[in-house]
Amino acid sequence: MEKFENIVILAAGRSTRFWPLKDKNLFIFCGESLIYYQFKKLSPYAERIIIIANQENAYFLRKLFASYSKVKIVIQKGEGQASALLSLANKIGGEVLLVNNIDIFNEKIILPQIIKERNNHQLILTAKEMKEYFPGGYLKLKKKQVVELIEKPGPEKRPSNMVRLVVDYIANFQDFINILKKVKNPMRDGAFEEGLNLYLKKTPSTFINYQNYWYFLKYPWHVLSLKHFFLSGIKKYTGKDVLIDKTAKIKGDVYLEDGVKIHEYSKIVGPCYIGKNTIVGNYCLVRESMIGDDCLIGGYSELTRSYLGNRVYLHRNYLGDCVVENNVLFGAEAVCANFRFDEKEIYSVVNGVIIGSQRNKLGVVIGSNVKIGVNASLMPGVKIAAGSMVMPNSLVLKDVKSEVGY
Amino acid sequence: MEKFENIVILAAGRSTRFWPLKDKNLFIFCGESLIYYQFKKLSPYAERIIIIANQENAYFLRKLFASYSKVKIVIQKGEGQASALLSLANKIGGEVLLVNNIDIFNEKIILPQIIKERNNHQLILTAKEMKEYFPGGYLKLKKKQVVELIEKPGPEKRPSNMVRLVVDYIANFQDFINILKKVKNPMRDGAFEEGLNLYLKKTPSTFINYQNYWYFLKYPWHVLSLKHFFLSGIKKYTGKDVLIDKTAKIKGDVYLEDGVKIHEYSKIVGPCYIGKNTIVGNYCLVRESMIGDDCLIGGYSELTRSYLGNRVYLHRNYLGDCVVENNVLFGAEAVCANFRFDEKEIYSVVNGVIIGSQRNKLGVVIGSNVKIGVNASLMPGVKIAAGSMVMPNSLVLKDVKSEVGY
Amino acid sequence: MEKFENIVILAAGRSTRFWPLKDKNLFIFCGESLIYYQFKKLSPYAERIIIIANQENAYFLRKLFASYSKVKIVIQKGEGQASALLSLANKIGGEVLLVNNIDIFNEKIILPQIIKERNNHQLILTAKEMKEYFPGGYLKLKKKQVVELIEKPGPEKRPSNMVRLVVDYIANFQDFINILKKVKNPMRDGAFEEGLNLYLKKTPSTFINYQNYWYFLKYPWHVLSLKHFFLSGIKKYTGKDVLIDKTAKIKGDVYLEDGVKIHEYSKIVGPCYIGKNTIVGNYCLVRESMIGDDCLIGGYSELTRSYLGNRVYLHRNYLGDCVVENNVLFGAEAVCANFRFDEKEIYSVVNGVIIGSQRNKLGVVIGSNVKIGVNASLMPGVKIAAGSMVMPNSLVLKDVKSEVGY
């Protein structure tokens, strides 16, 4: 297979919009962190992979890729995408394929096309046609050539329907870096795009018109879209030491890791992924959900279209369209409501701003190490800080913010 | 079969005591409105049926009986039973059998007796012997002749134990109308009875001593008595496209309309009626209940001796002895309590007056288009206005009144 | 078998620390009161059994032992253990084996040893070696001779590791009584121990070094230890007229008394004892629990490591590590939490003093004739007075005290 000299994966972004969940790059789907999933997809196309990390996740990334000599972890200096790339100045030469870890796309469609085009262009961007307005970067085109990238132009001023996703081919990376260095204040928002626009003015460029799937992990509810994506690829599988009571029902594609136990009268409706040594008790209903390792889905619990991390304990609960990170304990009969009575879009307050989730079914998002009291009622779209306790019998109408950060 | 020239069905009564439920005449039992049920019973005995409607239900009644040439809908002018009959002045002649739609009785016992007696008497009333005092109209008798009708005389002053139900035979209806016209203020309470008493003074009359069933639909909890009556006639039946999981248990007489689905591990104990396309999810217990069309009895729900209209959605709820009209949504784990801790009679406030329900098991009565929040607790005998929302985690101790009427 | 002339059972202690539960001596385990259980164990070793009762339980004890001529009930005068024994002055002579009804020990180990030693010593005490400090009475020893009994010396000042349990052999009871009479204010705390110490100074004594089980019933949560003890001796048994649905699962040693019914899809995991005519409804989970007679474990209930008296009614509840006396009704979806979020020892306030329960799993303790409202949440270690009502939807964070005592 033809390869790129360097694939650079951006994995240093601060996850403030992802609160109360932690590092997006290390978020686990089907037992594997997102960065590892991306690595597996991109590795066949790369002679070398450079992952740009931040101070916090670098330790974990180094550990994760310790045995892969092809992978190099570089810690980003400063904030933002321009800073990320400037961190690589003088470190790599030749060509670079730049991808953002939180964009999930079909590499088997995009990468062969870029490989085909790379001899003819110095710069190749990737974009997806969007008929509805999407708050991203739009390509201004002159025939197949990209003239300019315009960030969030508003619905009326779109230069085209082509929205960029971060899969950029740069034939001469040092050349690009030299342009990028000219941008003032590289840590500010839009600095990367300014550099790219300067580069576009002097460089023959084109773009790949990509029409397949594109997921991204920006807000915590995006975990549900990704969960859906990962589950759609699941096949029926039963690991070692799995016990399924003969009265339990397993329907559709259900992936059971080693040591899973499914007790009497429970029902699992695929697609589902259930992690190692997780126990599903009696009279449980699990549908279209992803469950981590060492969880206990206690008796009478119902889990619908939800994501649970590792060591999550349910007991007589209902969770619909929820995202729950690690080490979370639910008291008996606590309920997560997952739609508004007016059936409208569920919104959430992120960094003080109301953000529509583009979902009319969304439950609660819970960080790690949280305990939820018995009979608590959690309203749709509410987010619960890591380390919190929710009072028994309480009605949680808005986000619960921790005293202490993590 | 011998027939009556006219059967007049009173169906214009305002349903204020029936609040929060709507029109009693159009209330649905086993998939059929009460007025249609009465029509089917009385039709074989009638050459012509006149239904006295009000401004609101006339539209629906005309639609319902559009293809029955024998049926005529007349809109009542003014309020009360006397006004109802005066609305028919000059419209019909000959004999009339007068019945009230909200009285349910065994027509096969009463009507043949009236037919047998009608050549000998100008006026035949119907009464049931009541040993316990009942707040209705009592017959004052001279042998078999009715001398006077006395409304609610009080327990001590009963002229007999014979309580009138509205099944009156009037041989010469115009004659009776002429008397009734003499009563002043026909819209006031008691005007009809005054006219009847005037008529009794000048007319040879008798009464049918009726000793079979008698139900009436006055207060909303009477729906439960009627539900019980209708279910007692139910036979085991399974419609088309019904799916019953092999782990589900169906015991006793359960009537399943077309398209009903019963999922794993649920149990239905008859007598029960389940309407078209209703789904009973997993781990549900349904006993002695009547459920309308297109309902979803969501997982872990328990429904005991209750009435549900169409499009009612349960989810992990307990409802005992409840009446729920159409389009009602229950959040997960909401509970309807159905008896008092002191085990006393459950009362209800109707038009500002405390009314004993004569039941020590009674849940909640819910009008149409209501949403009940998760983990809500609704106390016995509480009534919820149509169009209301009940807060999650709330304790509802008294009636919820809508801002807007219907 | 060699016998003791008199076995004296102390059964007059006021049960204030046992609140909200009633008389400890009459508390029922596996269908039998504790005093009767002790009687059955000790009877083979006794020519005569004297039970020291109080004014309240004497009636019941006399009834219970009416047909046993060997048993004599004596009502205690005054308070405390010294008074208990002084109540016997001039009533019995010869040797006495003194036991406290609320101490449960292996009589087959202790009693034969005492019998072996009784010819050589005037006084034989019994003690168990405790490595961890225990707030009881410690033996000060000179070789095998007991020199002094020291009550609650504190961890640093223990004279030995031998803690006394009340199984005392006194060869000459009148002799001992004469000494005891010299103690001033026999009703005060420590009067018995003072008398015993006086007696030790003048009497050749020894002790039995006992290393088998020892349970006692002082605080209400001790019921759980005793329940555990009694269940550990349970064997699989199915009484007359027991009905077990073929979809129900019975695992391990489950003792089903006559008339028990287990309905569809329920699961009982032994060791369990279920009393006469108790009904277990649908979808119930019962584990390691003791349930009295005529209970109704209503649908969807879960009972774990708990004790229920007679006529307890559950409905869609979770009870973990709970003690519930007689005639208690739980509203639907009420939950008893059974551990703290910080996983620490659960404490309880007894007579105004915080007492550690030495358990990190403990639910609620409920006296007789209590009603718990729907959706109530009861926190770990809370105690509910007999005769109370708990509001629906309430959060019970501390003890509920009745207006009226019992």
PDB file of C-alpha atoms in Angstrom, chain A residues 245-247 263-265 282-283 299-300 315-316 329 331-333 371-375 389-393, chain C residues 247 249 251 265-267 283-285 300-302 316 318 333 335 339 341 343 375-377 379 393-395:
ATOM      1  CA  ASP A 245     -29.038 -18.109  31.817  1.00  0.00           C
ATOM      2  CA  LYS A 246     -31.324 -20.186  29.651  1.00  0.00           C
ATOM      3  CA  THR A 247     -34.274 -17.906  30.444  1.00  0.00           C
ATOM      4  CA  HIS A 263     -28.960 -13.647  34.666  1.00  0.00           C
ATOM      5  CA  GLU A 264     -32.517 -14.991  34.647  1.00  0.00           C
ATOM      6  CA  TYR A 265     -35.262 -13.287  32.688  1.00  0.00           C
ATOM      7  CA  ASN A 282     -32.448 -10.338  36.785  1.00  0.00           C
ATOM      8  CA  TYR A 283     -35.285  -8.728  34.855  1.00  0.00           C
ATOM      9  CA  GLY A 299     -32.041  -6.212  38.884  1.00  0.00           C
ATOM     10  CA  TYR A 300     -34.998  -4.505  37.176  1.00  0.00           C
ATOM     11  CA  HIS A 315     -30.099  -0.935  40.526  1.00  0.00           C
ATOM     12  CA  ARG A 316     -33.742  -0.747  39.478  1.00  0.00           C
ATOM     13  CA  LEU A 329     -23.228   4.270  41.363  1.00  0.00           C
ATOM     14  CA  GLY A 331     -29.251   4.208  44.001  1.00  0.00           C
ATOM     15  CA  ALA A 332     -32.355   2.090  43.579  1.00  0.00           C
ATOM     16  CA  GLU A 333     -35.225   3.543  41.551  1.00  0.00           C
ATOM     17  CA  LYS A 371     -23.098   8.646  43.270  1.00  0.00           C
ATOM     18  CA  ILE A 372     -26.800   9.103  42.604  1.00  0.00           C
ATOM     19  CA  GLY A 373     -29.218   8.735  45.527  1.00  0.00           C
ATOM     20  CA  VAL A 374     -32.223   6.441  45.567  1.00  0.00           C
ATOM     21  CA  ASN A 375     -35.407   7.689  43.916  1.00  0.00           C
ATOM     22  CA  MET A 389     -23.204  13.113  44.942  1.00  0.00           C
ATOM     23  CA  VAL A 390     -26.868  13.594  44.079  1.00  0.00           C
ATOM     24  CA  MET A 391     -29.237  13.582  47.056  1.00  0.00           C
ATOM     25  CA  PRO A 392     -31.732  10.740  47.382  1.00  0.00           C
ATOM     26  CA  ASN A 393     -35.259  11.683  46.294  1.00  0.00           C
TER      27      ASN A 393
ATOM     28  CA  THR C 247     -41.194 -20.499  36.095  1.00  0.00           C
ATOM     29  CA  LYS C 249     -36.526 -20.406  40.705  1.00  0.00           C
ATOM     30  CA  LYS C 251     -31.898 -21.933  44.702  1.00  0.00           C
ATOM     31  CA  TYR C 265     -40.804 -15.475  37.415  1.00  0.00           C
ATOM     32  CA  SER C 266     -39.768 -14.983  41.021  1.00  0.00           C
ATOM     33  CA  LYS C 267     -36.446 -16.120  42.400  1.00  0.00           C
ATOM     34  CA  TYR C 283     -40.853 -10.865  39.492  1.00  0.00           C
ATOM     35  CA  CYS C 284     -39.652 -10.899  43.103  1.00  0.00           C
ATOM     36  CA  LEU C 285     -36.087 -11.452  44.231  1.00  0.00           C
ATOM     37  CA  TYR C 300     -41.301  -6.530  41.571  1.00  0.00           C
ATOM     38  CA  SER C 301     -40.098  -6.511  45.195  1.00  0.00           C
ATOM     39  CA  GLU C 302     -36.532  -7.230  46.142  1.00  0.00           C
ATOM     40  CA  ARG C 316     -42.376  -2.903  44.156  1.00  0.00           C
ATOM     41  CA  TYR C 318     -36.265  -2.661  47.598  1.00  0.00           C
ATOM     42  CA  GLU C 333     -41.718   1.986  44.947  1.00  0.00           C
ATOM     43  CA  VAL C 335     -36.909   2.183  48.807  1.00  0.00           C
ATOM     44  CA  PHE C 339     -25.203   1.709  52.549  1.00  0.00           C
ATOM     45  CA  PHE C 341     -22.077   6.732  49.772  1.00  0.00           C
ATOM     46  CA  GLU C 343     -19.036   3.281  52.411  1.00  0.00           C
ATOM     47  CA  ASN C 375     -42.005   6.464  46.593  1.00  0.00           C
ATOM     48  CA  ALA C 376     -40.612   7.144  50.094  1.00  0.00           C
ATOM     49  CA  SER C 377     -36.821   6.952  50.461  1.00  0.00           C
ATOM     50  CA  MET C 379     -31.886   6.140  54.593  1.00  0.00           C
ATOM     51  CA  ASN C 393     -42.501  10.721  48.416  1.00  0.00           C
ATOM     52  CA  SER C 394     -40.649  11.682  51.601  1.00  0.00           C
ATOM     53  CA  LEU C 395     -36.948  11.425  52.331  1.00  0.00           C
TER      54      LEU C 395
END
